[in-house]
Short mmCIF file of N, CA and C in Angstrom, two decimals:
data_model
loop_
_atom_site.label_atom_id
_atom_site.label_comp_id
_atom_site.label_asym_id
_atom_site.label_seq_id
_atom_site.Cartn_x
_atom_site.Cartn_y
_atom_site.Cartn_z
N GLN A 6 73.92 260.08 156.48
CA GLN A 6 73.54 258.86 156.69
C GLN A 6 74.50 258.28 157.07
N VAL A 7 74.29 257.46 158.40
CA VAL A 7 75.55 256.90 159.29
C VAL A 7 75.45 255.53 158.81
N GLN A 8 76.79 255.41 158.42
CA GLN A 8 76.99 253.89 157.89
C GLN A 8 77.93 253.28 159.04
N LEU A 9 77.21 251.89 159.58
CA LEU A 9 78.64 251.33 160.63
C LEU A 9 78.67 249.83 159.88
N VAL A 10 79.48 249.59 159.79
CA VAL A 10 80.21 248.25 158.87
C VAL A 10 81.15 247.44 159.88
N GLU A 11 80.35 245.96 160.10
CA GLU A 11 81.09 245.24 161.24
C GLU A 11 82.20 244.64 160.82
N SER A 12 83.36 243.78 161.44
CA SER A 12 84.25 243.25 160.46
C SER A 12 84.62 241.77 161.32
N GLY A 13 85.26 241.30 160.71
CA GLY A 13 85.88 240.26 162.35
C GLY A 13 85.32 238.79 162.68
N GLY A 14 84.34 238.51 162.03
CA GLY A 14 83.80 237.25 162.80
C GLY A 14 84.19 236.58 162.18
N GLY A 15 83.91 235.08 162.28
CA GLY A 15 84.22 233.59 161.62
C GLY A 15 83.29 232.58 162.75
N LEU A 16 84.55 231.46 162.45
CA LEU A 16 84.03 230.09 163.48
C LEU A 16 85.40 230.19 163.99
N VAL A 17 85.63 229.81 165.42
CA VAL A 17 86.27 229.43 166.34
C VAL A 17 86.28 228.59 167.35
N GLN A 18 87.35 227.58 167.39
CA GLN A 18 86.71 226.72 168.87
C GLN A 18 86.44 227.06 170.31
N ALA A 19 85.55 226.56 170.94
CA ALA A 19 85.48 227.04 172.08
C ALA A 19 87.41 227.08 172.82
N GLY A 20 87.50 228.68 173.58
CA GLY A 20 88.55 228.61 173.85
C GLY A 20 89.22 229.07 173.52
N GLY A 21 89.09 229.88 172.14
CA GLY A 21 89.36 230.89 171.18
C GLY A 21 89.07 232.18 171.17
N SER A 22 89.97 233.11 170.61
CA SER A 22 89.94 234.70 170.18
C SER A 22 89.26 235.13 168.81
N LEU A 23 88.78 235.91 169.25
CA LEU A 23 88.17 236.91 167.97
C LEU A 23 88.17 238.45 168.76
N ARG A 24 88.98 238.55 167.21
CA ARG A 24 88.25 240.34 167.56
C ARG A 24 87.44 241.24 166.39
N LEU A 25 86.83 242.08 166.48
CA LEU A 25 85.58 242.56 165.58
C LEU A 25 85.65 244.18 165.70
N SER A 26 85.43 244.32 165.25
CA SER A 26 85.12 245.71 164.25
C SER A 26 84.81 246.43 163.93
N CYS A 27 84.22 247.61 163.95
CA CYS A 27 83.25 248.54 163.47
C CYS A 27 83.31 250.01 163.23
N ALA A 28 83.41 249.96 161.77
CA ALA A 28 84.12 251.63 161.26
C ALA A 28 82.67 252.29 161.02
N VAL A 29 82.63 253.16 160.92
CA VAL A 29 81.83 254.11 161.64
C VAL A 29 81.89 255.46 160.28
N SER A 30 80.96 255.92 159.31
CA SER A 30 80.87 256.63 158.16
C SER A 30 79.45 257.54 157.87
N GLY A 31 80.20 259.02 157.84
CA GLY A 31 78.49 259.64 156.99
C GLY A 31 78.13 260.72 158.20
N GLY A 32 78.91 259.92 159.92
CA GLY A 32 78.35 261.15 161.23
C GLY A 32 79.86 261.36 161.92
N THR A 33 78.76 261.50 162.84
CA THR A 33 80.34 261.85 164.22
C THR A 33 79.85 260.65 165.16
N PHE A 34 81.56 260.98 165.55
CA PHE A 34 81.61 259.29 165.55
C PHE A 34 82.38 259.64 167.00
N SER A 35 83.28 260.78 167.49
CA SER A 35 84.23 260.57 168.55
C SER A 35 82.99 261.79 169.76
N THR A 36 81.89 261.85 169.62
CA THR A 36 81.07 262.38 171.17
C THR A 36 79.84 261.14 170.99
N TYR A 37 79.86 259.96 170.35
CA TYR A 37 78.30 259.06 170.08
C TYR A 37 79.15 258.36 171.53
N ALA A 38 78.55 257.28 172.69
CA ALA A 38 78.64 256.15 172.92
C ALA A 38 78.43 254.95 172.22
N MET A 39 79.35 254.15 172.13
CA MET A 39 79.11 252.92 170.93
C MET A 39 78.55 251.53 172.26
N ALA A 40 78.25 250.87 171.47
CA ALA A 40 77.61 249.56 172.22
C ALA A 40 77.98 248.39 170.67
N TRP A 41 78.27 247.35 171.66
CA TRP A 41 77.43 245.78 171.33
C TRP A 41 76.90 245.50 171.25
N PHE A 42 75.89 244.09 170.52
CA PHE A 42 74.79 243.95 170.94
C PHE A 42 74.72 242.60 169.55
N ARG A 43 74.39 241.70 170.48
CA ARG A 43 74.81 239.97 169.89
C ARG A 43 72.97 239.47 169.66
N GLN A 44 72.71 238.68 168.60
CA GLN A 44 70.88 238.10 168.65
C GLN A 44 71.55 236.43 168.04
N ALA A 45 71.31 235.49 168.63
CA ALA A 45 71.10 234.50 168.56
C ALA A 45 69.97 233.22 168.10
N PRO A 46 69.69 232.64 167.12
CA PRO A 46 68.83 232.02 166.42
C PRO A 46 67.62 231.82 167.53
N GLY A 47 66.20 232.77 167.58
CA GLY A 47 65.19 232.24 168.35
C GLY A 47 65.33 232.82 169.36
N LYS A 48 66.20 234.20 169.45
CA LYS A 48 66.14 234.84 170.66
C LYS A 48 66.13 236.25 170.51
N GLU A 49 66.14 237.06 171.22
CA GLU A 49 66.21 238.42 171.24
C GLU A 49 67.44 239.01 171.36
N ARG A 50 68.05 240.17 170.57
CA ARG A 50 68.32 241.16 171.06
C ARG A 50 69.07 241.06 172.25
N GLU A 51 70.33 240.66 172.37
CA GLU A 51 70.95 241.10 173.83
C GLU A 51 71.85 241.84 173.85
N PHE A 52 72.41 242.49 175.03
CA PHE A 52 73.48 243.94 175.09
C PHE A 52 74.45 243.08 175.26
N VAL A 53 75.43 242.78 174.90
CA VAL A 53 77.14 242.78 175.26
C VAL A 53 77.45 244.08 175.51
N ALA A 54 77.99 245.24 175.22
CA ALA A 54 78.77 245.81 175.85
C ALA A 54 78.57 246.77 175.17
N ALA A 55 79.27 248.47 175.82
CA ALA A 55 79.55 249.14 175.86
C ALA A 55 80.52 249.97 176.25
N ILE A 56 80.57 251.56 175.24
CA ILE A 56 81.91 252.35 175.70
C ILE A 56 81.46 253.84 175.95
N SER A 57 81.76 254.73 176.42
CA SER A 57 81.26 255.71 176.94
C SER A 57 82.11 256.81 175.28
N TRP A 58 81.97 257.82 175.21
CA TRP A 58 82.23 258.54 174.03
C TRP A 58 83.49 258.73 173.95
N ARG A 59 83.96 259.11 175.48
CA ARG A 59 85.60 259.26 175.80
C ARG A 59 86.51 258.14 175.46
N GLY A 60 85.60 256.92 175.84
CA GLY A 60 86.39 255.68 175.89
C GLY A 60 87.03 255.29 177.90
N SER A 61 86.14 256.42 178.20
CA SER A 61 86.53 256.24 179.76
C SER A 61 85.78 255.70 180.75
N SER A 62 84.79 254.87 180.30
CA SER A 62 84.13 254.16 180.97
C SER A 62 83.73 253.30 179.77
N THR A 63 83.31 251.96 180.62
CA THR A 63 82.78 250.83 180.08
C THR A 63 81.94 249.92 180.50
N TYR A 64 80.96 249.04 180.06
CA TYR A 64 80.12 248.41 180.69
C TYR A 64 79.53 246.85 179.70
N TYR A 65 79.46 245.92 180.72
CA TYR A 65 79.41 244.69 179.86
C TYR A 65 78.25 243.84 180.42
N ALA A 66 77.92 243.13 180.06
CA ALA A 66 76.77 241.87 180.08
C ALA A 66 77.58 241.49 181.27
N ASP A 67 77.04 240.57 181.97
CA ASP A 67 77.47 239.80 183.31
C ASP A 67 78.04 238.39 182.40
N SER A 68 77.44 237.81 181.29
CA SER A 68 77.76 236.84 180.31
C SER A 68 79.03 236.72 179.79
N VAL A 69 79.65 238.04 179.99
CA VAL A 69 80.80 238.27 178.71
C VAL A 69 82.04 239.06 179.77
N LYS A 70 81.79 239.36 180.60
CA LYS A 70 82.73 240.32 182.33
C LYS A 70 83.67 239.18 182.07
N GLY A 71 84.95 239.71 181.65
CA GLY A 71 86.37 238.97 182.06
C GLY A 71 86.68 238.90 181.04
N ARG A 72 85.60 238.60 179.55
CA ARG A 72 86.57 237.51 179.36
C ARG A 72 86.33 238.62 177.46
N PHE A 73 85.22 239.47 177.20
CA PHE A 73 85.00 240.39 176.16
C PHE A 73 85.99 242.07 176.94
N THR A 74 86.53 242.48 175.56
CA THR A 74 87.06 243.83 176.02
C THR A 74 86.26 244.54 175.16
N ILE A 75 86.03 246.05 175.54
CA ILE A 75 85.27 247.09 174.35
C ILE A 75 86.47 248.01 174.05
N SER A 76 86.68 248.57 172.98
CA SER A 76 87.54 249.91 172.83
C SER A 76 86.84 250.45 171.90
N ARG A 77 87.80 251.59 171.47
CA ARG A 77 87.97 252.78 170.45
C ARG A 77 88.72 253.22 170.24
N ASP A 78 88.32 253.60 169.03
CA ASP A 78 89.70 254.68 168.22
C ASP A 78 88.85 255.84 168.28
N ASN A 79 88.99 256.84 168.56
CA ASN A 79 88.65 258.22 168.06
C ASN A 79 89.03 258.66 166.62
N ALA A 80 90.22 258.14 166.81
CA ALA A 80 90.79 258.87 165.19
C ALA A 80 90.87 258.22 164.15
N LYS A 81 90.28 256.88 164.26
CA LYS A 81 89.93 256.05 163.43
C LYS A 81 87.82 255.60 162.62
N ASN A 82 87.59 256.49 164.11
CA ASN A 82 86.30 255.96 164.10
C ASN A 82 85.74 254.81 163.93
N THR A 83 86.54 253.91 164.80
CA THR A 83 86.31 252.41 164.99
C THR A 83 86.15 251.98 166.21
N VAL A 84 85.11 251.03 166.59
CA VAL A 84 84.88 250.36 168.06
C VAL A 84 85.57 248.87 167.94
N TYR A 85 85.75 248.70 168.74
CA TYR A 85 85.87 246.84 168.80
C TYR A 85 85.78 246.43 169.55
N LEU A 86 85.47 245.20 169.34
CA LEU A 86 85.51 243.92 170.52
C LEU A 86 86.15 243.14 170.67
N GLN A 87 87.44 242.76 171.74
CA GLN A 87 88.16 241.96 172.16
C GLN A 87 87.07 240.30 172.61
N MET A 88 87.33 239.35 171.53
CA MET A 88 86.72 238.14 172.77
C MET A 88 87.67 237.56 172.51
N ASN A 89 87.65 236.97 173.78
CA ASN A 89 88.41 235.30 174.71
C ASN A 89 87.90 234.56 175.08
N SER A 90 88.43 233.42 175.79
CA SER A 90 87.97 232.55 176.28
C SER A 90 86.49 232.29 175.58
N LEU A 91 86.20 232.43 174.25
CA LEU A 91 85.03 231.89 173.90
C LEU A 91 84.35 230.67 173.99
N LYS A 92 83.07 230.82 173.71
CA LYS A 92 81.83 229.30 174.59
C LYS A 92 80.92 229.32 173.70
N PRO A 93 80.44 228.15 173.10
CA PRO A 93 79.47 228.11 172.44
C PRO A 93 78.65 228.85 172.64
N GLU A 94 77.99 229.09 173.83
CA GLU A 94 76.76 230.23 174.21
C GLU A 94 77.28 231.02 173.36
N ASP A 95 78.45 232.17 173.18
CA ASP A 95 78.70 233.22 172.34
C ASP A 95 78.21 233.31 170.99
N THR A 96 78.00 231.90 170.58
CA THR A 96 77.14 231.85 168.74
C THR A 96 76.34 232.97 168.98
N ALA A 97 76.41 234.16 167.65
CA ALA A 97 75.39 234.87 167.52
C ALA A 97 75.71 235.91 166.41
N VAL A 98 75.20 236.15 166.32
CA VAL A 98 75.58 237.84 165.22
C VAL A 98 75.42 238.89 165.78
N TYR A 99 76.61 239.59 165.98
CA TYR A 99 77.23 240.29 166.74
C TYR A 99 77.49 241.43 166.09
N CYS A 100 76.35 242.94 166.43
CA CYS A 100 76.01 244.51 165.60
C CYS A 100 76.33 245.35 166.70
N CYS A 101 77.32 246.71 165.81
CA CYS A 101 77.70 247.61 166.64
C CYS A 101 76.63 248.69 166.65
N ALA A 102 76.01 249.14 167.65
CA ALA A 102 75.28 250.52 167.25
C ALA A 102 75.98 251.70 167.66
N ARG A 103 75.61 252.77 167.52
CA ARG A 103 75.69 254.49 168.62
C ARG A 103 74.74 254.58 168.80
N ASN A 104 74.45 255.66 169.65
CA ASN A 104 73.95 255.94 170.72
C ASN A 104 72.69 256.76 170.23
N SER A 105 71.35 256.76 170.50
CA SER A 105 70.86 257.94 169.49
C SER A 105 71.37 259.21 170.11
N GLN A 106 71.96 259.77 171.40
CA GLN A 106 72.04 261.32 171.92
C GLN A 106 73.65 261.22 172.25
N PRO A 107 74.20 262.30 171.68
CA PRO A 107 75.73 262.45 172.04
C PRO A 107 75.77 261.94 173.66
N PHE A 108 77.03 262.01 173.91
CA PHE A 108 77.74 262.20 175.27
C PHE A 108 77.01 261.20 176.41
N TYR A 109 75.62 260.34 176.25
CA TYR A 109 75.17 259.58 176.93
C TYR A 109 75.07 257.65 177.14
N THR A 110 75.79 257.32 177.59
CA THR A 110 75.66 255.80 177.52
C THR A 110 74.25 255.35 177.96
N ALA A 111 74.14 253.88 177.06
CA ALA A 111 73.10 252.61 177.82
C ALA A 111 73.48 251.77 177.47
N ARG A 112 72.59 250.75 178.11
CA ARG A 112 72.14 249.55 177.73
C ARG A 112 70.99 249.03 177.21
N ALA A 113 70.18 249.92 176.65
CA ALA A 113 68.81 248.68 176.87
C ALA A 113 68.77 249.46 174.83
N VAL A 114 68.32 248.67 174.20
CA VAL A 114 68.66 248.30 172.24
C VAL A 114 68.10 249.58 172.31
N ALA A 115 67.02 250.23 173.23
CA ALA A 115 66.55 251.56 172.16
C ALA A 115 66.47 252.47 172.59
N GLU A 116 68.02 252.61 173.16
CA GLU A 116 68.62 253.91 173.17
C GLU A 116 69.72 253.90 172.25
N TYR A 117 69.52 253.01 171.09
CA TYR A 117 70.65 252.76 169.99
C TYR A 117 70.12 253.21 168.63
N ARG A 118 70.25 254.08 168.03
CA ARG A 118 69.60 254.02 166.74
C ARG A 118 70.41 254.19 165.44
N ASP A 119 71.45 253.81 165.03
CA ASP A 119 72.28 253.79 164.11
C ASP A 119 72.52 252.40 164.51
N TRP A 120 72.44 251.47 163.33
CA TRP A 120 73.09 249.59 163.61
C TRP A 120 73.75 249.59 162.44
N GLY A 121 74.76 248.27 163.09
CA GLY A 121 75.71 247.47 161.32
C GLY A 121 74.11 246.55 160.95
N GLN A 122 74.70 245.92 160.01
CA GLN A 122 74.11 245.01 159.72
C GLN A 122 74.42 243.44 160.45
N GLY A 123 75.59 243.41 160.79
CA GLY A 123 75.96 242.38 161.67
C GLY A 123 77.19 241.34 161.17
N THR A 124 77.78 240.70 162.39
CA THR A 124 78.56 239.92 161.72
C THR A 124 78.85 238.47 162.50
N GLN A 125 78.87 237.44 162.05
CA GLN A 125 78.45 235.94 162.84
C GLN A 125 80.10 235.74 163.42
N VAL A 126 79.60 235.32 164.44
CA VAL A 126 80.40 234.44 165.24
C VAL A 126 80.04 233.01 165.50
N THR A 127 80.74 232.22 165.05
CA THR A 127 79.75 230.82 165.71
C THR A 127 81.48 230.04 166.63
N VAL A 128 80.74 229.65 167.66
CA VAL A 128 81.69 228.88 168.64
C VAL A 128 81.25 228.09 168.31
N SER A 129 82.30 226.76 168.04
CA SER A 129 82.14 225.15 168.01
C SER A 129 82.77 224.90 169.58
N SER A 130 81.88 223.46 169.69
CA SER A 130 82.49 222.68 171.61
C SER A 130 83.87 221.71 170.48
#
């Protein structure tokens, strides 16, 4: 059973930074694309960023492009999300996810099968 555990969330002022981590255990990490999604109260879960299995390709939602950076360390089975210049509209629960197929990167929620519980990010104005 694959387990994904996020950490690093918290309360930060607008303009600040946070770094989220997602540790994966119980399954293969290095051959699967990983992604971050977020869900704000009353809204649907939305794509934030994805990274290919080798880490050579990254993809971002337009709303975070230039502010967020996704990365991975295959030796540590961990994926990261560095979030800079945070805005109040970034407030949400952030979840990491592992793609349902190896070697394939996607943006759609339906393409990801394994999910973490999420970590709360709150940005105050």
